[in-house]
PDB file of N, CA and C in Angstrom:
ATOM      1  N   UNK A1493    -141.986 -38.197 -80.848  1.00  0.00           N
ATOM      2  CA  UNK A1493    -141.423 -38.894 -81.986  1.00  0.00           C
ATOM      3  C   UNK A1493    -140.974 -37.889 -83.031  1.00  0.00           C
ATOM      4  N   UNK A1494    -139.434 -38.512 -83.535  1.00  0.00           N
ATOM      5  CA  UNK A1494    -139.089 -37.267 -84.725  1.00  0.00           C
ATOM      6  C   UNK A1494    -139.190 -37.620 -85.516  1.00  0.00           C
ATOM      7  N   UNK A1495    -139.432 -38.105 -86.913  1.00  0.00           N
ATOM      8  CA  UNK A1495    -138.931 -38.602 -88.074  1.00  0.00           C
ATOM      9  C   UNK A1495    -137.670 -37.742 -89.026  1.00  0.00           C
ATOM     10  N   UNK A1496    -137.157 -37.625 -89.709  1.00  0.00           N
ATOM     11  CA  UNK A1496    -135.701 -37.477 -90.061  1.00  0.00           C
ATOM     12  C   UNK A1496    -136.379 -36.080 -90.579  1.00  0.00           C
ATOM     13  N   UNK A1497    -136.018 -34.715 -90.780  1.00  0.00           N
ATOM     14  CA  UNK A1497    -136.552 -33.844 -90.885  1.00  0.00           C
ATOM     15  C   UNK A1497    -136.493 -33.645 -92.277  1.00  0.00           C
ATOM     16  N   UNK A1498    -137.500 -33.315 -93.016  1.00  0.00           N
ATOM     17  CA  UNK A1498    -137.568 -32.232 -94.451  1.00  0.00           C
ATOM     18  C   UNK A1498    -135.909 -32.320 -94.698  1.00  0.00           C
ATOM     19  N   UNK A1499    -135.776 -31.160 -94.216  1.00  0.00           N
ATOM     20  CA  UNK A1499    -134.742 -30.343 -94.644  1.00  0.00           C
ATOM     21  C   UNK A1499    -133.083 -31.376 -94.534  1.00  0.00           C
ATOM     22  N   UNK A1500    -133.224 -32.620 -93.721  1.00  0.00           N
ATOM     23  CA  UNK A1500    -132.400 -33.049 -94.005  1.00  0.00           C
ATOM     24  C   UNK A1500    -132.129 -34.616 -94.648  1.00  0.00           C
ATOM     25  N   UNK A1501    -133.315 -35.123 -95.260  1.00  0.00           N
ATOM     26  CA  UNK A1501    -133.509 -36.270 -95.415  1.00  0.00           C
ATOM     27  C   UNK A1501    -132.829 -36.597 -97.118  1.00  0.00           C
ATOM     28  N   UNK A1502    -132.416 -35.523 -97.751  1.00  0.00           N
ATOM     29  CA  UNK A1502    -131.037 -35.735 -98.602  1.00  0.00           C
ATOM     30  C   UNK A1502    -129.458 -35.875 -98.019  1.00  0.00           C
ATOM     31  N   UNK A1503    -129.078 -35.951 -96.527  1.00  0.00           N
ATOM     32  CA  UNK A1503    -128.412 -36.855 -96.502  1.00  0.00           C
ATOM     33  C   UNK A1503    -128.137 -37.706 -94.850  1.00  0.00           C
ATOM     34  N   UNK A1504    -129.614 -38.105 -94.305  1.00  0.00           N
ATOM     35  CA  UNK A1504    -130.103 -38.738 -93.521  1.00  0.00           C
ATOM     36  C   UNK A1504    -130.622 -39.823 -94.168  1.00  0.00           C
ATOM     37  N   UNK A1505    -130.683 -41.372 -93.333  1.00  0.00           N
ATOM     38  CA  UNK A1505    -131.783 -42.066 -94.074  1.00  0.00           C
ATOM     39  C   UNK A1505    -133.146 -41.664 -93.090  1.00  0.00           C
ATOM     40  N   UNK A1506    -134.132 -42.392 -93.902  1.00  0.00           N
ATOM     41  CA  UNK A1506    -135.335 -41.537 -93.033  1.00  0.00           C
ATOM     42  C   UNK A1506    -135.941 -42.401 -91.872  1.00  0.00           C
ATOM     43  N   UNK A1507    -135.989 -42.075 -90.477  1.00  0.00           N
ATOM     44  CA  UNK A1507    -136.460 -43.168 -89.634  1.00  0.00           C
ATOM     45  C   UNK A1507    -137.068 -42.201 -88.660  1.00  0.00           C
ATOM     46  N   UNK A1508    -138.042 -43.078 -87.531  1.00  0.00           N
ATOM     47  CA  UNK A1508    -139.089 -42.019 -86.534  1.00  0.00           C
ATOM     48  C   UNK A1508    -137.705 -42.750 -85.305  1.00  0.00           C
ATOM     49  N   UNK A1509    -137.695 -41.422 -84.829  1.00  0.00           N
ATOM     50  CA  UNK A1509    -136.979 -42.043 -83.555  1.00  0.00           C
ATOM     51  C   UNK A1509    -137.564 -41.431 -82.207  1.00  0.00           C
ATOM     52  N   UNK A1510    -137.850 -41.757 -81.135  1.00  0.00           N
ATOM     53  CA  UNK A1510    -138.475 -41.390 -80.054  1.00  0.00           C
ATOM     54  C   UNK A1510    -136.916 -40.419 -79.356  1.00  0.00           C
ATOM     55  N   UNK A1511    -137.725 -39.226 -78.749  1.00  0.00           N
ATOM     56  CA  UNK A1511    -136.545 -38.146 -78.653  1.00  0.00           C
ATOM     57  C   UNK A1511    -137.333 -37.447 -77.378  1.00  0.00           C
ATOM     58  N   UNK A1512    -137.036 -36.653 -76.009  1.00  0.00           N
ATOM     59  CA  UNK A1512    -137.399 -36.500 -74.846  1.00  0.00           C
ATOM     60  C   UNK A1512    -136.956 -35.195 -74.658  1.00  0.00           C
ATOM     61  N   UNK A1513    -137.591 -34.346 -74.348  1.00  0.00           N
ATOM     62  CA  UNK A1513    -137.633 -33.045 -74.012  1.00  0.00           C
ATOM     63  C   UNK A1513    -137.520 -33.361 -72.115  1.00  0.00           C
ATOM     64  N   UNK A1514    -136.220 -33.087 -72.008  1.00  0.00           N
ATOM     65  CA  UNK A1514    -136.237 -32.775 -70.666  1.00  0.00           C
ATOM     66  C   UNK A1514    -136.849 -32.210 -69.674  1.00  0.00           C
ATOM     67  N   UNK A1515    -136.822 -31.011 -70.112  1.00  0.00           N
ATOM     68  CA  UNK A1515    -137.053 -29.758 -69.399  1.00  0.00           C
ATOM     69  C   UNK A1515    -137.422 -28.785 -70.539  1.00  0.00           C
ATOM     70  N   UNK A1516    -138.538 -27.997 -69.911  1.00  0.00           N
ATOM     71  CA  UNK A1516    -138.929 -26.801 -71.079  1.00  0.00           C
ATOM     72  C   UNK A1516    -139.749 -25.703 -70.144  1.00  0.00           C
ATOM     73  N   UNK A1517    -138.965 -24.490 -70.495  1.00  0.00           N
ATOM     74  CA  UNK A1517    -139.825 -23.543 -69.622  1.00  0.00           C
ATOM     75  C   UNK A1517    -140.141 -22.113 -70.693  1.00  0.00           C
ATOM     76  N   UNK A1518    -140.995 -21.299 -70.488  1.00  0.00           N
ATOM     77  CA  UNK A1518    -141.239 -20.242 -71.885  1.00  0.00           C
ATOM     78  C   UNK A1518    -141.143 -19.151 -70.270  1.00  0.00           C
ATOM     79  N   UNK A1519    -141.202 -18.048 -71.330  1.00  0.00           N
ATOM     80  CA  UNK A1519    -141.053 -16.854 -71.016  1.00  0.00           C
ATOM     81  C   UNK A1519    -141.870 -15.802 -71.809  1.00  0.00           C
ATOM     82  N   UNK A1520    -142.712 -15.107 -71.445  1.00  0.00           N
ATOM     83  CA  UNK A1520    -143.589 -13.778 -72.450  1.00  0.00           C
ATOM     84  C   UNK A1520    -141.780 -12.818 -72.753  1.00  0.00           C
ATOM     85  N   UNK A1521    -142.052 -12.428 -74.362  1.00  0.00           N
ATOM     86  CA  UNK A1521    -141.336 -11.381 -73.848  1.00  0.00           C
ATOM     87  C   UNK A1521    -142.103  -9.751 -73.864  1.00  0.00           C
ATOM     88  N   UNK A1522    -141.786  -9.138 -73.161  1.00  0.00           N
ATOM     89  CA  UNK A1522    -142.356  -7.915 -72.527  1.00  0.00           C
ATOM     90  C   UNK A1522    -142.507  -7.220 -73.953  1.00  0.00           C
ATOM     91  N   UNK A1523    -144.321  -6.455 -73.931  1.00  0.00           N
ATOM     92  CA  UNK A1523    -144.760  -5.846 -74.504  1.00  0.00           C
ATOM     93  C   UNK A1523    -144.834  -6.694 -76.072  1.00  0.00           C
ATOM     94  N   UNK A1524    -144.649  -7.556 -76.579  1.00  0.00           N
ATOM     95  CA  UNK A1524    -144.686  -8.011 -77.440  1.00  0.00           C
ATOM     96  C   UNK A1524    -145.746  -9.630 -77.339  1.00  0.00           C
ATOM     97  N   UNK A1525    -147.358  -9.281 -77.193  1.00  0.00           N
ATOM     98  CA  UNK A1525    -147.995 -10.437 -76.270  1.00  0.00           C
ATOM     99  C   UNK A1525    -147.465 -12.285 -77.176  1.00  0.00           C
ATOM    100  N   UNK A1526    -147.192 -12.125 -78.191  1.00  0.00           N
ATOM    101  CA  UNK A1526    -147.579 -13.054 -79.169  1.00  0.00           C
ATOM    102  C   UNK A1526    -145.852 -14.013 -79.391  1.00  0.00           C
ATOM    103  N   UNK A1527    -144.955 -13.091 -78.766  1.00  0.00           N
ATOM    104  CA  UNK A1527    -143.660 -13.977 -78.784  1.00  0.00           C
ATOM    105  C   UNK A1527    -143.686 -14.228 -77.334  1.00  0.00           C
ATOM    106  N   UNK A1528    -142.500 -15.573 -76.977  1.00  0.00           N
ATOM    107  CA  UNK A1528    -141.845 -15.784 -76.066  1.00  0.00           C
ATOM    108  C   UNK A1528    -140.801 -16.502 -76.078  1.00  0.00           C
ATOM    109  N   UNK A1529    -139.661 -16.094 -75.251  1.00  0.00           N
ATOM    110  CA  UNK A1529    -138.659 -17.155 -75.371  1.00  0.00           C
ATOM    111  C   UNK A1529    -138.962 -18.444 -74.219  1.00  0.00           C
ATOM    112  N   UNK A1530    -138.381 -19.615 -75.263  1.00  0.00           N
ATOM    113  CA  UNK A1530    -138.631 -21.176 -74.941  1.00  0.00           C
ATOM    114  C   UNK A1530    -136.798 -21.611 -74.668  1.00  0.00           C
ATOM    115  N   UNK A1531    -136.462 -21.974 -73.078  1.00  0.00           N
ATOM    116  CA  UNK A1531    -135.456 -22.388 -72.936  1.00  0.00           C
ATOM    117  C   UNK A1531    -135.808 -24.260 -72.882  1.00  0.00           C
ATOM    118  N   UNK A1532    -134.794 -24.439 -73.586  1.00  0.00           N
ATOM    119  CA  UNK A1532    -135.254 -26.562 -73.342  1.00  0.00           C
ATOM    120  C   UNK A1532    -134.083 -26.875 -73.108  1.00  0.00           C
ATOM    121  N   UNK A1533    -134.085 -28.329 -72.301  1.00  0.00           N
ATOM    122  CA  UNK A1533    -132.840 -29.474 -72.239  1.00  0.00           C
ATOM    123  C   UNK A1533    -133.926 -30.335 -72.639  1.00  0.00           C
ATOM    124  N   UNK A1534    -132.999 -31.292 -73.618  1.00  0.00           N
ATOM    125  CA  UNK A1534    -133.807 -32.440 -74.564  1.00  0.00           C
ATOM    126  C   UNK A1534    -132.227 -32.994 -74.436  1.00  0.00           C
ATOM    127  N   UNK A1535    -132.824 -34.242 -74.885  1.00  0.00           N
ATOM    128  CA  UNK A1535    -131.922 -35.594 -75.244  1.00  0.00           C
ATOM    129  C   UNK A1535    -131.294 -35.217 -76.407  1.00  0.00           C
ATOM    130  N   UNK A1536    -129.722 -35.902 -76.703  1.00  0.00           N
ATOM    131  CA  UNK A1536    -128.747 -35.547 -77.630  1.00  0.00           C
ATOM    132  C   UNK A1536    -129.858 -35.854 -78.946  1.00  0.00           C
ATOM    133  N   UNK A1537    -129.862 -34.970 -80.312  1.00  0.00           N
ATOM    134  CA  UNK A1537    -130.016 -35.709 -81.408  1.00  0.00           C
ATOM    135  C   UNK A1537    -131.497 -35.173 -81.730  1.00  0.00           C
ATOM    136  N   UNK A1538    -131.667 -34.416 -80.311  1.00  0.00           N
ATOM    137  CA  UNK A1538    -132.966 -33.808 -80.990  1.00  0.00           C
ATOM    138  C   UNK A1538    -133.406 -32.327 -81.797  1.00  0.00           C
ATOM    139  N   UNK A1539    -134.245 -32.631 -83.091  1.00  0.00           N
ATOM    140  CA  UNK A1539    -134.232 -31.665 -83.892  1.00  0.00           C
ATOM    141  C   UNK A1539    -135.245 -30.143 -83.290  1.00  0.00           C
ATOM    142  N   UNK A1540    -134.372 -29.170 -82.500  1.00  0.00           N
ATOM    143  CA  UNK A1540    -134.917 -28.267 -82.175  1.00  0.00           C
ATOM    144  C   UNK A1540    -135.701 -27.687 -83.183  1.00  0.00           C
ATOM    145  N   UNK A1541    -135.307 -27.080 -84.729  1.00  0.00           N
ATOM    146  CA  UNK A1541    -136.631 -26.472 -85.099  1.00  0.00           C
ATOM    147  C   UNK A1541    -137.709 -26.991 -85.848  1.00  0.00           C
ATOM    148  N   UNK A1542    -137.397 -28.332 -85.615  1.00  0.00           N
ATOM    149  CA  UNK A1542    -138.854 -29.279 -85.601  1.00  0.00           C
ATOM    150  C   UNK A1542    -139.602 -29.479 -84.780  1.00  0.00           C
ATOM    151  N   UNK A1543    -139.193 -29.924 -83.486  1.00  0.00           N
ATOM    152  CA  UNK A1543    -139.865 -29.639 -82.016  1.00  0.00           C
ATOM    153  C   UNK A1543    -140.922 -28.137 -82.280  1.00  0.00           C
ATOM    154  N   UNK A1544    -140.150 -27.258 -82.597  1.00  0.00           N
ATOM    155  CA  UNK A1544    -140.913 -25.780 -82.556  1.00  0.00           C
ATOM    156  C   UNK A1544    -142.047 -25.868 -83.590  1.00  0.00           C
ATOM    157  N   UNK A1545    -141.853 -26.268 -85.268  1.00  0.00           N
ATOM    158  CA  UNK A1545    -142.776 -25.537 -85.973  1.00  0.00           C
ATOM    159  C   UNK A1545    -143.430 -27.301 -86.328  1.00  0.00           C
ATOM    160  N   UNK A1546    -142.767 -28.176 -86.097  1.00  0.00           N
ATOM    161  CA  UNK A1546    -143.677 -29.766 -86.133  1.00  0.00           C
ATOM    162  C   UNK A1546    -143.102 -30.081 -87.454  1.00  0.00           C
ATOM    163  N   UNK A1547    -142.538 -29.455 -88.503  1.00  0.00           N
ATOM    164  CA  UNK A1547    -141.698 -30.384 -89.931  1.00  0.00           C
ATOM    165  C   UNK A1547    -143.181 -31.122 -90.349  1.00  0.00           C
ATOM    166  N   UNK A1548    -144.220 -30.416 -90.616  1.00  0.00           N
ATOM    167  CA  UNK A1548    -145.412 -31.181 -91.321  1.00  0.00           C
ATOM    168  C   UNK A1548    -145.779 -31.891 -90.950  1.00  0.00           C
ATOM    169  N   UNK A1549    -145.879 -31.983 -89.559  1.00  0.00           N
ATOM    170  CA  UNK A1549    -146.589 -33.017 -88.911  1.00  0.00           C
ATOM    171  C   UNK A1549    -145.589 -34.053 -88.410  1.00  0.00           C
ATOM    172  N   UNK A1550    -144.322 -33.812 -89.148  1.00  0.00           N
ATOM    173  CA  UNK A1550    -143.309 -35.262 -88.982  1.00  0.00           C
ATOM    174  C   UNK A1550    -143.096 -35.590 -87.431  1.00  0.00           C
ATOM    175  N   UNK A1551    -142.990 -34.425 -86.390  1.00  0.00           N
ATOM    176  CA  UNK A1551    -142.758 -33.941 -84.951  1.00  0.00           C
ATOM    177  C   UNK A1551    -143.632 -34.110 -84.373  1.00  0.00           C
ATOM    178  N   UNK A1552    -144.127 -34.821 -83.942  1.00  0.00           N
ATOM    179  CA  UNK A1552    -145.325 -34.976 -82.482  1.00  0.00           C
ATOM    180  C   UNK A1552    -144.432 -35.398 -81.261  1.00  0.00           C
ATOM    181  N   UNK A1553    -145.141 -33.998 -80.422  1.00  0.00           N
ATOM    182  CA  UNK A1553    -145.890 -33.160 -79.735  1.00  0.00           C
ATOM    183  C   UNK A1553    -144.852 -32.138 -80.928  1.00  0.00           C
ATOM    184  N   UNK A1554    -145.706 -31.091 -81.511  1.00  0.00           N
ATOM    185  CA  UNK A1554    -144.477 -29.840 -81.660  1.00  0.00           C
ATOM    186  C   UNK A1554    -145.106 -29.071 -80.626  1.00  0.00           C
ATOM    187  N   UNK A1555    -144.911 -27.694 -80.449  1.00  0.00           N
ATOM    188  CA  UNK A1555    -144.755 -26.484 -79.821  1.00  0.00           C
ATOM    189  C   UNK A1555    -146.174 -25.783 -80.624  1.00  0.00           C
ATOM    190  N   UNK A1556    -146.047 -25.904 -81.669  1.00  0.00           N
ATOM    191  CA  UNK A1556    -147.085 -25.240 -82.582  1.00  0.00           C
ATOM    192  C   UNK A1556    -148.905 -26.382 -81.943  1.00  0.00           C
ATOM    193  N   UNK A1557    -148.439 -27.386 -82.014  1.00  0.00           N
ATOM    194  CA  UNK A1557    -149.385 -28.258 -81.415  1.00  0.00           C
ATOM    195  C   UNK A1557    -149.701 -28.328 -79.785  1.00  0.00           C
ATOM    196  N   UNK A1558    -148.631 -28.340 -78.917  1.00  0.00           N
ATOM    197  CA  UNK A1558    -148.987 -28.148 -77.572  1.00  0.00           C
ATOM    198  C   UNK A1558    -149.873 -26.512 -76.906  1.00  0.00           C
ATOM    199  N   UNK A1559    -149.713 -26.012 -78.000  1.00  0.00           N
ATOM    200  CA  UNK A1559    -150.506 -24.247 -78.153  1.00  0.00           C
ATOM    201  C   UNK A1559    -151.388 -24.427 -78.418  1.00  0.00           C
ATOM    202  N   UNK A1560    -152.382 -25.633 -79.320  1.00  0.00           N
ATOM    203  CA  UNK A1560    -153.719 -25.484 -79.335  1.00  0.00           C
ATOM    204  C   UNK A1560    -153.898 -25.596 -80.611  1.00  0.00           C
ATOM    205  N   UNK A1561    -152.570 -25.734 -81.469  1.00  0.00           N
ATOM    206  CA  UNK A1561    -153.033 -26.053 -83.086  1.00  0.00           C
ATOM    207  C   UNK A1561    -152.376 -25.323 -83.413  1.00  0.00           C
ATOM    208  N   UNK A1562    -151.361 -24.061 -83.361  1.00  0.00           N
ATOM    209  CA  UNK A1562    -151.117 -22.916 -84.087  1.00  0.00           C
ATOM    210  C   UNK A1562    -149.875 -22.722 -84.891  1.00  0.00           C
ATOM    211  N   UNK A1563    -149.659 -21.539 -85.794  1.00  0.00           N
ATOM    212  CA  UNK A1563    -148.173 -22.250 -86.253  1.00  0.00           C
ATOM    213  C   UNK A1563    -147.374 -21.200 -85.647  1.00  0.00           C
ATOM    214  N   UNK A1564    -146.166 -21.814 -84.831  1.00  0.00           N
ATOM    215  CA  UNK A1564    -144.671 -21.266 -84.352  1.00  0.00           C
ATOM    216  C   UNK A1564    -143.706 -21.688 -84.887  1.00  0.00           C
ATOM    217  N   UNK A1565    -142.843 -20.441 -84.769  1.00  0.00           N
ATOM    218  CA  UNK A1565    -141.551 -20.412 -85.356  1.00  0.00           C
ATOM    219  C   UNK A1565    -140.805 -19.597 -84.658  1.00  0.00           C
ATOM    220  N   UNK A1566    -139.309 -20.149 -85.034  1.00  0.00           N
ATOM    221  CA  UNK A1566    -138.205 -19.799 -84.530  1.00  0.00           C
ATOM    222  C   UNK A1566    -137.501 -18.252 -84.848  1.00  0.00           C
ATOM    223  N   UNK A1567    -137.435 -17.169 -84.324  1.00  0.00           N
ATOM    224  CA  UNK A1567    -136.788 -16.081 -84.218  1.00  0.00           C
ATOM    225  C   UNK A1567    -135.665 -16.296 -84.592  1.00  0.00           C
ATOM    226  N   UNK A1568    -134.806 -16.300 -83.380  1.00  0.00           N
ATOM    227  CA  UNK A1568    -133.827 -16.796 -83.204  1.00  0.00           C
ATOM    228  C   UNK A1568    -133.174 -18.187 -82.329  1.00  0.00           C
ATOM    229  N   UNK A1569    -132.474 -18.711 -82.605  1.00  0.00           N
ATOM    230  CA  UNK A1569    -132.132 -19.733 -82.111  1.00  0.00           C
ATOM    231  C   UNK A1569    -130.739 -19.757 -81.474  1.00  0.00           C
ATOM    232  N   UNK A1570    -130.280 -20.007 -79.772  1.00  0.00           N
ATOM    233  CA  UNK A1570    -128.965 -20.147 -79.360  1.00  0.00           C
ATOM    234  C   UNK A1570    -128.754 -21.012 -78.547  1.00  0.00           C
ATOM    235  N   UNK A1571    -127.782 -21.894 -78.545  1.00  0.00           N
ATOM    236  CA  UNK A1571    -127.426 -23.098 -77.835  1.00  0.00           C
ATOM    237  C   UNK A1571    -126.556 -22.217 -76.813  1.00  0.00           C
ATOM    238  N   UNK A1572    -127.398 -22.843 -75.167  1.00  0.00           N
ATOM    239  CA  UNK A1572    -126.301 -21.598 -74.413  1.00  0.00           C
ATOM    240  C   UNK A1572    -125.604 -22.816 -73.702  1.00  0.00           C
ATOM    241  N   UNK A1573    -126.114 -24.025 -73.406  1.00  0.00           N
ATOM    242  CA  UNK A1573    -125.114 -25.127 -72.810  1.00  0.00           C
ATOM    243  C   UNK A1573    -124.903 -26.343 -73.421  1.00  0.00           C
ATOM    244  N   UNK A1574    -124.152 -26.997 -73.189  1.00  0.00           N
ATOM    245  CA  UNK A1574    -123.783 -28.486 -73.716  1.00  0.00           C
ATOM    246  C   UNK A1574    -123.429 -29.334 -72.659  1.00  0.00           C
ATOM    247  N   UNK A1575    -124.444 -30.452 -72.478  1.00  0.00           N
ATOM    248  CA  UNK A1575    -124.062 -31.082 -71.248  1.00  0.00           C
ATOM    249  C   UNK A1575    -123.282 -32.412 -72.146  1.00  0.00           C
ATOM    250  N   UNK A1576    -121.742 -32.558 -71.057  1.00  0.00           N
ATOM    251  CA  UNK A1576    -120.954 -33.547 -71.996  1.00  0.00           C
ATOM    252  C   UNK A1576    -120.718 -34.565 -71.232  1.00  0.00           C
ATOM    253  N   UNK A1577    -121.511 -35.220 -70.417  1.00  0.00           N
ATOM    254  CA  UNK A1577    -121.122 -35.836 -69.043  1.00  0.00           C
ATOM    255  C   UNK A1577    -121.688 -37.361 -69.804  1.00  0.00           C
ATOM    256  N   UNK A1578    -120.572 -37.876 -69.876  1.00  0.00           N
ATOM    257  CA  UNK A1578    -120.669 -39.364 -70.463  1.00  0.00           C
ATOM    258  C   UNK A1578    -120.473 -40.528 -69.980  1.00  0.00           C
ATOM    259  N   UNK A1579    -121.623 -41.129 -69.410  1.00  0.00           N
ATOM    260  CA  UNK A1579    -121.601 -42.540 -68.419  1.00  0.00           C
ATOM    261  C   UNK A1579    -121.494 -41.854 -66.915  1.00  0.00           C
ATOM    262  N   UNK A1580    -120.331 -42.617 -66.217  1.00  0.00           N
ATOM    263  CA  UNK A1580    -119.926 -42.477 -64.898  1.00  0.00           C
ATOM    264  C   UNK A1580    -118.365 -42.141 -64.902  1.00  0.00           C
ATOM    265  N   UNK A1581    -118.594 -42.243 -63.758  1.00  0.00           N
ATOM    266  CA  UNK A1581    -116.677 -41.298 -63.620  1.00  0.00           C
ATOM    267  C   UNK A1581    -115.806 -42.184 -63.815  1.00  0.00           C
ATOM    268  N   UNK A1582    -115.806 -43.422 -64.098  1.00  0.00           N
ATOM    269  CA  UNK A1582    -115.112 -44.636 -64.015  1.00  0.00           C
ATOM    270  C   UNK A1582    -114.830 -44.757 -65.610  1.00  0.00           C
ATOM    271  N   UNK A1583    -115.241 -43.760 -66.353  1.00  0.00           N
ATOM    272  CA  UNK A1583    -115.632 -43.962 -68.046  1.00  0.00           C
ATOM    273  C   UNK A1583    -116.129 -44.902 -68.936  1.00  0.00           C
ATOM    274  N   UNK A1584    -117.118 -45.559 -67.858  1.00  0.00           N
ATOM    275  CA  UNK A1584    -118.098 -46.312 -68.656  1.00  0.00           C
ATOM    276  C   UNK A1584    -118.988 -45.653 -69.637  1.00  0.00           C
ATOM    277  N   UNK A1585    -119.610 -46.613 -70.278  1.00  0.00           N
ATOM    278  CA  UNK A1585    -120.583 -46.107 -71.520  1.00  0.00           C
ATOM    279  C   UNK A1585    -121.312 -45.500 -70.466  1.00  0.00           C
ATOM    280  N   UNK A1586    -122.623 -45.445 -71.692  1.00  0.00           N
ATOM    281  CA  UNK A1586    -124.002 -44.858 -71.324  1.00  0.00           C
ATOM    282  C   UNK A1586    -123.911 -43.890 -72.279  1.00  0.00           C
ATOM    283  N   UNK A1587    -124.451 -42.985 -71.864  1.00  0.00           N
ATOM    284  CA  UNK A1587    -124.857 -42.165 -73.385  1.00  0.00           C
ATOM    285  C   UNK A1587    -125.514 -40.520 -72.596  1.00  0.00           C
TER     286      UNK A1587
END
């Protein structure tokens, strides 16, 4: 569940919306024990650096919480794909 994040709820209205992490896989990065990179596919609309550091709790499950309680944060952040595949080939809805 997300609720409308901190940082954007001056010009969001504020609502919890249920949001799905596809796929999520981490990576150590070498010699550095305490980082790792986190590749995800999630459902359109979801707030990646809330997922990561939880937005005060607003984010359940965050990343900081599936660790055992701790607080994480974002390095850096890069969108490497965009899946744009909308409905069926016939160009029906769906989403």
């Amino acid at each position: 569940q997300q609720a409308t994040p901190v940082r954007v709820l001056h010009r969001r209205s504020p609502a919890t919306r249920p949001r799905t992490i596809i796929n999520m896989t981490a990576a150590l990065v070498p010699g550095a024990p305490h980082f790792f990179t986190l590749d995800l596919r999630t459902q359109a609309g979801t707030y990646i650096k809330e997922f990561v550091h939880g937005d005060f709790g607003r984010t359940r499950p965050s990343i900081g919480e599936l660790l055992g309680g701790c607080r994480a944060d974002i390095l850096q952040l890069d969108v490497t794909e965009i899946d744009m595949e909308f409905g069926d080939a016939k160009g029906g809805g769906g989403g």
